[in-house]
Amino acid sequence: QLQLVESGGGLVQAGEPLRLSCAVSGSDLERYNIGWFRQAPGKDREGVACITPKDNTTDYKYTVKGRFTISMDNAKNTVYLQISYLKPEDTGVYYCAAIRIRVCVLDLPDSYDYWGRGTQVTVSS
């Protein structure tokens, strides 16, 4: 079982950068891929990025690729989501989640095994 805790959200102006963190703890961490999801009010939860920590393979939602970067600090067991600059449409609750599967899955959030409680990101324009 894994535990995931997000941090780093807040009220940020459009155009500013932001880094979100996901602290991961538990057993058999190397067997899990870690994804970042977001959910705007009234909208479905969507996957934005995923990483396979074992080999640092990454995947991104097409619309954020080039602006979002997912990475992991193995020494700290922390996965980061670096957003180079925010847009108003980035507003939402950001979650990290773990899935015990060989490849990253962005389109099926229900397939993830463990979830953090989320961190709110509000982008002002």
Tab-separated table of C-alpha atoms in Angstrom:
chain	number	residue	atom	x	y	z
A	1	GLN	CA	0.000	0.000	0.000
A	2	LEU	CA	1.100	3.527	-0.748
A	3	GLN	CA	0.382	6.904	0.734
A	4	LEU	CA	0.557	10.049	-1.354
A	5	VAL	CA	0.472	13.646	-0.164
A	6	GLU	CA	0.332	16.600	-2.535
A	7	SER	CA	1.558	20.072	-1.757
A	8	GLY	CA	2.456	23.304	-3.489
A	9	GLY	CA	-0.904	24.575	-4.663
A	10	GLY	CA	-2.268	28.030	-4.063
A	11	LEU	CA	-3.469	31.211	-5.692
A	12	VAL	CA	-1.134	32.103	-8.549
A	13	GLN	CA	-1.269	34.672	-11.312
A	14	ALA	CA	-1.470	33.545	-14.908
A	15	GLY	CA	1.943	33.436	-16.521
A	16	GLU	CA	3.729	32.513	-13.306
A	17	PRO	CA	5.423	29.151	-12.738
A	18	LEU	CA	4.390	26.619	-10.144
A	19	ARG	CA	5.813	23.390	-8.809
A	20	LEU	CA	3.634	20.795	-7.178
A	21	SER	CA	5.041	18.005	-5.044
A	22	CYS	CA	3.802	14.523	-4.280
A	23	ALA	CA	5.426	12.733	-1.373
A	24	VAL	CA	5.102	8.979	-1.748
A	25	SER	CA	5.578	6.404	0.970
A	26	GLY	CA	4.827	2.739	1.418
A	27	SER	CA	6.073	-0.577	0.162
A	28	ASP	CA	7.129	-1.713	-3.301
A	29	LEU	CA	7.289	1.820	-4.646
A	30	GLU	CA	9.231	0.740	-7.710
A	31	ARG	CA	6.271	-1.340	-8.879
A	32	TYR	CA	4.056	1.727	-9.250
A	33	ASN	CA	3.781	4.453	-11.818
A	34	ILE	CA	2.798	7.889	-10.551
A	35	GLY	CA	0.354	10.135	-12.337
A	36	TRP	CA	-0.796	13.708	-11.917
A	37	PHE	CA	-4.458	14.470	-12.449
A	38	ARG	CA	-6.512	17.601	-12.204
A	39	GLN	CA	-10.185	18.320	-11.830
A	40	ALA	CA	-11.866	21.628	-12.446
A	41	PRO	CA	-15.232	22.329	-10.804
A	42	GLY	CA	-18.004	20.586	-12.687
A	43	LYS	CA	-15.611	18.741	-14.976
A	44	ASP	CA	-14.222	15.233	-15.152
A	45	ARG	CA	-10.888	14.382	-13.663
A	46	GLU	CA	-8.203	14.296	-16.332
A	47	GLY	CA	-4.702	12.925	-16.405
A	48	VAL	CA	-1.998	15.429	-17.268
A	49	ALA	CA	1.257	13.568	-16.687
A	50	CYS	CA	2.636	10.231	-15.589
A	51	ILE	CA	6.049	8.841	-14.760
A	52	THR	CA	7.543	5.395	-14.406
A	53	PRO	CA	10.109	5.960	-11.642
A	54	LYS	CA	12.118	2.865	-12.499
A	55	ASP	CA	13.350	4.282	-15.788
A	56	ASN	CA	11.961	7.854	-15.773
A	57	THR	CA	9.703	7.179	-18.717
A	58	THR	CA	7.102	9.935	-18.909
A	59	ASP	CA	3.835	10.626	-20.654
A	60	TYR	CA	1.814	13.819	-20.958
A	61	LYS	CA	-1.563	14.995	-21.993
A	62	TYR	CA	-0.968	16.523	-25.398
A	63	THR	CA	-2.373	19.917	-24.474
A	64	VAL	CA	0.129	20.439	-21.638
A	65	LYS	CA	3.225	18.817	-23.112
A	66	GLY	CA	6.029	21.342	-23.298
A	67	ARG	CA	4.574	23.406	-20.470
A	68	PHE	CA	4.274	20.692	-17.798
A	69	THR	CA	7.197	18.552	-16.673
A	70	ILE	CA	6.945	15.541	-14.389
A	71	SER	CA	10.009	14.302	-12.554
A	72	MET	CA	11.007	12.335	-9.485
A	73	ASP	CA	13.602	12.726	-6.789
A	74	ASN	CA	14.242	9.120	-5.830
A	75	ALA	CA	16.180	10.042	-2.708
A	76	LYS	CA	13.166	11.922	-1.363
A	77	ASN	CA	10.487	9.653	-2.847
A	78	THR	CA	8.865	12.761	-4.225
A	79	VAL	CA	7.277	13.292	-7.622
A	80	TYR	CA	7.084	16.823	-8.956
A	81	LEU	CA	4.923	18.546	-11.489
A	82	GLN	CA	6.654	21.647	-12.786
A	83	ILE	CA	4.446	24.059	-14.647
A	84	SER	CA	6.513	26.587	-16.539
A	85	TYR	CA	3.691	29.096	-16.755
A	86	LEU	CA	0.110	28.873	-15.669
A	87	LYS	CA	-3.002	29.554	-17.670
A	88	PRO	CA	-6.435	30.303	-16.217
A	89	GLU	CA	-7.709	26.975	-17.513
A	90	ASP	CA	-5.189	25.211	-15.276
A	91	THR	CA	-7.362	26.002	-12.266
A	92	GLY	CA	-8.498	22.929	-10.390
A	93	VAL	CA	-7.625	20.401	-7.744
A	94	TYR	CA	-4.444	18.534	-8.592
A	95	TYR	CA	-4.036	14.964	-7.439
A	96	CYS	CA	-1.222	12.496	-7.600
A	97	ALA	CA	-2.035	8.830	-7.846
A	98	ALA	CA	-0.283	5.487	-8.086
A	99	ILE	CA	-1.022	2.594	-10.404
A	100	ARG	CA	0.544	-0.847	-10.306
A	101	ILE	CA	0.967	-1.386	-13.998
A	102	ARG	CA	3.875	-1.411	-16.400
A	103	VAL	CA	2.789	1.573	-18.449
A	104	CYS	CA	1.352	4.957	-17.613
A	105	VAL	CA	-2.388	5.437	-17.977
A	106	LEU	CA	-3.782	8.950	-18.341
A	107	ASP	CA	-7.249	8.278	-19.707
A	108	LEU	CA	-8.533	5.925	-17.011
A	109	PRO	CA	-8.297	7.516	-13.574
A	110	ASP	CA	-10.484	4.782	-12.086
A	111	SER	CA	-7.694	2.308	-12.749
A	112	TYR	CA	-5.361	3.960	-10.228
A	113	ASP	CA	-4.935	2.213	-6.921
A	114	TYR	CA	-3.993	5.009	-4.523
A	115	TRP	CA	-4.743	8.717	-4.437
A	116	GLY	CA	-3.681	11.731	-2.521
A	117	ARG	CA	-6.246	14.175	-1.206
A	118	GLY	CA	-5.346	16.864	-3.708
A	119	THR	CA	-3.990	20.384	-3.678
A	120	GLN	CA	-5.949	23.349	-4.981
A	121	VAL	CA	-4.469	25.445	-7.768
A	122	THR	CA	-6.271	28.674	-8.548
A	123	VAL	CA	-4.978	30.772	-11.423
A	124	SER	CA	-5.962	34.413	-11.550
A	125	SER	CA	-6.053	36.281	-14.842
